[in-house]
Tab-separated table of C-alpha atoms and ligand atoms in Angstrom:
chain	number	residue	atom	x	y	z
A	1	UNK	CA	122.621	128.087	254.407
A	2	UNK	CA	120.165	128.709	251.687
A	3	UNK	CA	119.034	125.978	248.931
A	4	UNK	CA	121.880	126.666	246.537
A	5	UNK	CA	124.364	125.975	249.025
A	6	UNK	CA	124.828	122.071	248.981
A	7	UNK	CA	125.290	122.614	244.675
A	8	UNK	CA	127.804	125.718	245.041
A	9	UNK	CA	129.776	123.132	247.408
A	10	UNK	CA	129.788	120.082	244.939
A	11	UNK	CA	130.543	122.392	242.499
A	12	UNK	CA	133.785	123.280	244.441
A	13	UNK	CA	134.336	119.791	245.414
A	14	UNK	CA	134.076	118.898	241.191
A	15	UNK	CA	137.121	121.279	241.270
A	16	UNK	CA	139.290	119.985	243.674
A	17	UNK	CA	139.075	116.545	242.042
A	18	UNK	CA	139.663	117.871	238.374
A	19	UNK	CA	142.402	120.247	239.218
A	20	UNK	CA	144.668	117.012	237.713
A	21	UNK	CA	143.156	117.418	234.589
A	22	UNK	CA	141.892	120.753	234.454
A	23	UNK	CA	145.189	121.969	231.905
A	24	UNK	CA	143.639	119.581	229.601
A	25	UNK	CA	141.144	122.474	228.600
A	26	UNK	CA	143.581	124.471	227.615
A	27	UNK	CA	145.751	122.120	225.198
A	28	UNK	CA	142.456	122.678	223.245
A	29	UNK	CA	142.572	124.388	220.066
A	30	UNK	CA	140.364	127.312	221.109
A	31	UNK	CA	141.983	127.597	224.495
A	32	UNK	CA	146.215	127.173	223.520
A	33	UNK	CA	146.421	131.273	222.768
A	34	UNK	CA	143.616	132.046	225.093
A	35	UNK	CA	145.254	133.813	228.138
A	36	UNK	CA	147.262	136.036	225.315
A	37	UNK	CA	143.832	137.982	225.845
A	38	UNK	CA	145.489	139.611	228.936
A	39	UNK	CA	148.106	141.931	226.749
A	40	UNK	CA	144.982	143.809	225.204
A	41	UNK	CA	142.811	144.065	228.552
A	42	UNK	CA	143.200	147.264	231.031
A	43	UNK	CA	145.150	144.972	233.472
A	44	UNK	CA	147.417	147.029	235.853
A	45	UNK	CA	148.410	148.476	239.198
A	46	UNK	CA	147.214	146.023	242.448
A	47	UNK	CA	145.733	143.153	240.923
A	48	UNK	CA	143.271	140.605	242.523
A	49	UNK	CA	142.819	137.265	240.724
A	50	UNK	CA	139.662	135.730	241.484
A	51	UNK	CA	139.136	132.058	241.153
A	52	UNK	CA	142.624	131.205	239.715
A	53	UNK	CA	142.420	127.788	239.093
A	54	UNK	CA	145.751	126.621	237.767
A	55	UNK	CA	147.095	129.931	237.062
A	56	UNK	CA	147.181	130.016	233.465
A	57	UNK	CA	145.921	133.572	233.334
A	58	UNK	CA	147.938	134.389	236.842
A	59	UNK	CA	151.178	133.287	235.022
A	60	UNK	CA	150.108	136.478	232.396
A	61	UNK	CA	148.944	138.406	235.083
A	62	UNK	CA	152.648	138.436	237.228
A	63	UNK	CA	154.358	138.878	234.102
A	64	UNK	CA	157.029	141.846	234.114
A	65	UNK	CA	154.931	144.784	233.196
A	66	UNK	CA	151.570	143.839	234.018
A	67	UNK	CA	151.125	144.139	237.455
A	68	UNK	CA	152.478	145.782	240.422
A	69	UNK	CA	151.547	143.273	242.952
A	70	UNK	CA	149.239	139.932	242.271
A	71	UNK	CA	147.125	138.656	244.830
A	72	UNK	CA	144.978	135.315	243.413
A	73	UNK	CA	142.118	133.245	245.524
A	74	UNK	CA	140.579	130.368	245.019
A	75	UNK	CA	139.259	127.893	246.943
A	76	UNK	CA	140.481	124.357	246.045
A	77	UNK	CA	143.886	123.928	247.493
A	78	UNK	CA	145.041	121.526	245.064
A	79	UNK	CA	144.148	124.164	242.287
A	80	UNK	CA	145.812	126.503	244.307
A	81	UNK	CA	149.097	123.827	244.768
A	82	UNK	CA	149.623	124.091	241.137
A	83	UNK	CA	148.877	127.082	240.349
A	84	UNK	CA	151.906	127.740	242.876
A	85	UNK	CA	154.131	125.828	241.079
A	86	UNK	CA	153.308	127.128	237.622
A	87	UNK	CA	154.671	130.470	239.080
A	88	UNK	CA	157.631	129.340	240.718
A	89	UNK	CA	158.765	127.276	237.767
A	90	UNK	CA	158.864	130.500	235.736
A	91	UNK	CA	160.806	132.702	238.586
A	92	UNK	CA	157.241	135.099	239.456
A	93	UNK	CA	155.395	135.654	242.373
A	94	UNK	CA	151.852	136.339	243.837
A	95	UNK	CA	150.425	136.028	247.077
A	96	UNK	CA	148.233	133.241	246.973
A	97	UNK	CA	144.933	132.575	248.934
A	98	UNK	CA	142.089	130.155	249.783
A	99	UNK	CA	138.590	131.279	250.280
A	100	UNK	CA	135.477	130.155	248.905
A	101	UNK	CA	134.199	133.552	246.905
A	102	UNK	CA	130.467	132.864	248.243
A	103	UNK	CA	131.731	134.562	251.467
A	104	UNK	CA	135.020	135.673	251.297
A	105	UNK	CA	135.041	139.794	251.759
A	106	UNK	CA	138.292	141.897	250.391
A	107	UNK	CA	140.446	143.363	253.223
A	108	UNK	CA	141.840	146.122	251.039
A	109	UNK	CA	141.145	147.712	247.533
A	110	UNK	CA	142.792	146.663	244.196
A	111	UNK	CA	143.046	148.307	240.709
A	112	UNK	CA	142.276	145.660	238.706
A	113	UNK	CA	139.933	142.985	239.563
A	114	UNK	CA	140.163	139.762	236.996
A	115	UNK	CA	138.268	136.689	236.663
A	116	UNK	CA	138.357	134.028	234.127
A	117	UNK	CA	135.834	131.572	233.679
A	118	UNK	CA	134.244	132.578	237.015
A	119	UNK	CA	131.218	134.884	236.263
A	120	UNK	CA	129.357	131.818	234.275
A	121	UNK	CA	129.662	129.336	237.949
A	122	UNK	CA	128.115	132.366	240.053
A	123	UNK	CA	124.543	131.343	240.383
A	124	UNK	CA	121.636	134.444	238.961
A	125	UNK	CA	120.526	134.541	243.102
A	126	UNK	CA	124.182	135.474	244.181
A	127	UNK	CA	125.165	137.907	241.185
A	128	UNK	CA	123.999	140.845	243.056
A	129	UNK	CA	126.147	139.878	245.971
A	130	UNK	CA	129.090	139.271	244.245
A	131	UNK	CA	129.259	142.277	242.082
A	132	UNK	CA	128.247	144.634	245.536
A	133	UNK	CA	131.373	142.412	246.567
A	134	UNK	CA	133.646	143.283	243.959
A	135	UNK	CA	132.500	147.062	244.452
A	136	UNK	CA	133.848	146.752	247.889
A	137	UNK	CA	137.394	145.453	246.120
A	138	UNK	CA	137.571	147.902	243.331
A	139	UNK	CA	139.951	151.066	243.920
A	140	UNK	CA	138.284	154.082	242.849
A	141	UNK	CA	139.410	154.386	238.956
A	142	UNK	CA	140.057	151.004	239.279
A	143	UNK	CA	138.130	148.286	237.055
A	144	UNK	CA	137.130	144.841	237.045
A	145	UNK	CA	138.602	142.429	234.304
A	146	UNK	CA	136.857	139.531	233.030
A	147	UNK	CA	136.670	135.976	230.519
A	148	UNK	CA	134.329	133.507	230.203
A	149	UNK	CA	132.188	131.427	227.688
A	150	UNK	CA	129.957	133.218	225.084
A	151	UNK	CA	125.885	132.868	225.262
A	152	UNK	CA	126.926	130.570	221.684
A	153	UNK	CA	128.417	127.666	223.744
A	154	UNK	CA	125.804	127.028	225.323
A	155	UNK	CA	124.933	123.767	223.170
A	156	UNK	CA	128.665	122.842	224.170
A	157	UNK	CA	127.114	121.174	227.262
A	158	UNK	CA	124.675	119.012	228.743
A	159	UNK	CA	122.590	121.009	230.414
A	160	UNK	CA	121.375	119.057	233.923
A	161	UNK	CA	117.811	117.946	234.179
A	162	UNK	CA	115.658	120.689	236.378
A	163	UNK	CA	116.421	123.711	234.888
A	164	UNK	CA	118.789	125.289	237.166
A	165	UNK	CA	121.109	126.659	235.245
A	166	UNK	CA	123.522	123.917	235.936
A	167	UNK	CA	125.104	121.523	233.439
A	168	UNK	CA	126.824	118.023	233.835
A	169	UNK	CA	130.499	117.180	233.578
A	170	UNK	CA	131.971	113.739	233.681
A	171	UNK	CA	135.686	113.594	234.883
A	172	UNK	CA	138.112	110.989	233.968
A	173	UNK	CA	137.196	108.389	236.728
A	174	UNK	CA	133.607	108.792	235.545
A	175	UNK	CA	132.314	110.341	238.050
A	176	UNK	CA	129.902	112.743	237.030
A	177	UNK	CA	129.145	116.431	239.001
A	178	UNK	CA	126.500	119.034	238.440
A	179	UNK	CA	127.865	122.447	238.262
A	180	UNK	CA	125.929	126.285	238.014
A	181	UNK	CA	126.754	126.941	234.379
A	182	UNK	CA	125.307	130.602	233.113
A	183	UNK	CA	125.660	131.234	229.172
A	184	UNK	CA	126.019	134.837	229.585
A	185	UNK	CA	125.578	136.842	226.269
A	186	UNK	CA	127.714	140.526	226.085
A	187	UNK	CA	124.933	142.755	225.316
A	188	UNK	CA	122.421	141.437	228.483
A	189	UNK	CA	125.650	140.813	230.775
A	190	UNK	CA	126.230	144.847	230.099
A	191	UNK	CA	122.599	145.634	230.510
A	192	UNK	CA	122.631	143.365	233.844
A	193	UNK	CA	125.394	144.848	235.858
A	194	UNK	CA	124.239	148.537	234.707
A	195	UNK	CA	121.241	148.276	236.603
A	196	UNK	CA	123.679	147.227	239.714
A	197	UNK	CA	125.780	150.822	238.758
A	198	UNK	CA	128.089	149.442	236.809
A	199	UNK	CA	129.031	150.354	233.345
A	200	UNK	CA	130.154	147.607	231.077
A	201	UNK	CA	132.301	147.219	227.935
A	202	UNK	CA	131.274	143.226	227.039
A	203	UNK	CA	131.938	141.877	224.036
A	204	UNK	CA	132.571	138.777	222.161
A	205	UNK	CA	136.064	137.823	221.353
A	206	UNK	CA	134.775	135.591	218.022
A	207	UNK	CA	135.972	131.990	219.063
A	208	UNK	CA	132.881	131.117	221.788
A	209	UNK	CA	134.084	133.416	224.624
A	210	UNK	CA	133.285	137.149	225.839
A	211	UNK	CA	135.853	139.618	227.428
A	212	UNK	CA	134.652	142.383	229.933
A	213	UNK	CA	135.739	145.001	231.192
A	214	UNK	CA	133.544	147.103	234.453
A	215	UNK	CA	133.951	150.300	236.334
A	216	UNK	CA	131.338	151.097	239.061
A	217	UNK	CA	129.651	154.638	237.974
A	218	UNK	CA	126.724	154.440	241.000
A	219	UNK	CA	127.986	153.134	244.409
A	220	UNK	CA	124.229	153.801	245.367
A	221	UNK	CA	122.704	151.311	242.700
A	222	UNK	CA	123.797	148.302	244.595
A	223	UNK	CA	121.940	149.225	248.083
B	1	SAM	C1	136.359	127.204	235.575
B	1	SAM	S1	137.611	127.226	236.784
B	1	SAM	C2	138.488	128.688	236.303
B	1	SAM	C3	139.935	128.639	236.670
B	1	SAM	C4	140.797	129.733	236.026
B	1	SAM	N1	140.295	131.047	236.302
B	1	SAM	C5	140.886	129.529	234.545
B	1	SAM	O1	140.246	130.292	233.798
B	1	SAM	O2	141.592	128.620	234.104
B	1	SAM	C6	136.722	127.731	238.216
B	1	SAM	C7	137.601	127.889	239.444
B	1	SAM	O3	136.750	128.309	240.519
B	1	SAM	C8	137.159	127.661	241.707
B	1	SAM	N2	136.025	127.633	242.615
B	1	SAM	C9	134.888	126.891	242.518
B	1	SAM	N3	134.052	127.177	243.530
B	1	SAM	C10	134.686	128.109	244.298
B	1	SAM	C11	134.339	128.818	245.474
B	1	SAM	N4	133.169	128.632	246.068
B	1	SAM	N5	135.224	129.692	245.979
B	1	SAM	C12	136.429	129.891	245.369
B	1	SAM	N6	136.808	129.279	244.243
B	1	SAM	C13	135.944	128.392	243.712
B	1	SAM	C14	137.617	126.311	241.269
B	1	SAM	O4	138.487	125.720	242.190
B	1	SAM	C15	138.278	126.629	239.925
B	1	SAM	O5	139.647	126.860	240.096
């Protein structure tokens, strides 16, 4: 267990207990077309959902057309329990999965590897890791798919005393959580995961968030 370790498990515990009202976000102007995103993105073949949440996106993702099979992990259950039923009550399927993405290692390879709203929670000391990670999960060819908030939104939030990168939210019963919050802007994002071997299409989508899209060139840059 290093230092970072008791936040990155409050931060999973804040999730468990908003996964009631995490849909709220996206009844929110900026959010209602959001996951329509998906229809322009390279998603296709084997996909692996990382941190699903509620499935918003995975609903998109097992649509007819966009994937030949759907696998999607997170690691609150109760995310996970709706998520479930946001699938079933539109007649798709995925194989579903819990595992918290600090540790959790891919058995097999995928073609498409998408994350919304993940990249900003994974801490600057564990980026390396999780992008060698995802180089283990990617298919040759294959390409990882992301979303998350632009470097702009940044004033969005309250940023938590200490300077950790984290920020404060306050759920409904007041109780208040500090989670790892990174503002990522497209240009140093791209310029980041190059000099782990990747190379990076990031750009802003206009309305506070950034879409990616990453295909390992140098296996040997991660090592
Ligand atoms: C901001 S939400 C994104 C959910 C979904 N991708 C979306 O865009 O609506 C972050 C998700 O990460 C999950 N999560 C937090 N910590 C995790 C961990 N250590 N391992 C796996 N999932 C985790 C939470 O349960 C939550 O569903």
């Amino acid at each position: 267990m290093d230092d970072l370790q008791p936040l990155l498990d409050g931060q999973l515990r804040y999730y468990r207990a908003r996964a009631p009202e995490y849909d709220e976000v996206y009844a929110e102007r900026s959010f209602r077309s959001l996951t329509g995103l998906v229809d322009d993105l390279p998603v296709g073949g084997d996909v692996l959902e990382l941190a699903c949440g509620t499935g918003q996106w995975t609903v998109r993702l097992a649509r007819a057309g966009r994937s030949r099979s759907l696998t999607a992990v997170d690691g609150a259950p109760e995310m996970l329990g709706i998520a479930r039923g946001r699938l079933e009550a539109e007649g798709l399927t995925a194989t579903f999965e819990e595992a918290d993405l600090f540790t959790w290692r891919p058995s097999r390879r995928y073609d498409t590897v998408f994350f919304a709203f993940w990249l900003s929670h994974v801490p600057p000391a564990r980026f390396a890791a999780f992008w060698a990670m995802l180089a283990d999960a990617v298919a040759g060819g294959g390409r990882v798919v992301f979303v998350d908030t632009d470097a702009g939104e940044r004033a969005s939030e309250r940023a938590a005393p200490g300077g950790r990168d984290t920020v404060l939210r306050r759920l409904r019963d007041g109780s208040e959580h500090e989670v790892v919050k990174l503002f990522h802007d497209a240009a140093g994002l791209a310029a980041e995961l190059a000099k782990l071997g990747w190379t990076a299409q990031v750009d802003p989508t206009g309305e506070g968030f950034i879409k990616g899209v990453a295909t390992l060139t140098d296996r040997s840059a991660r090592d």
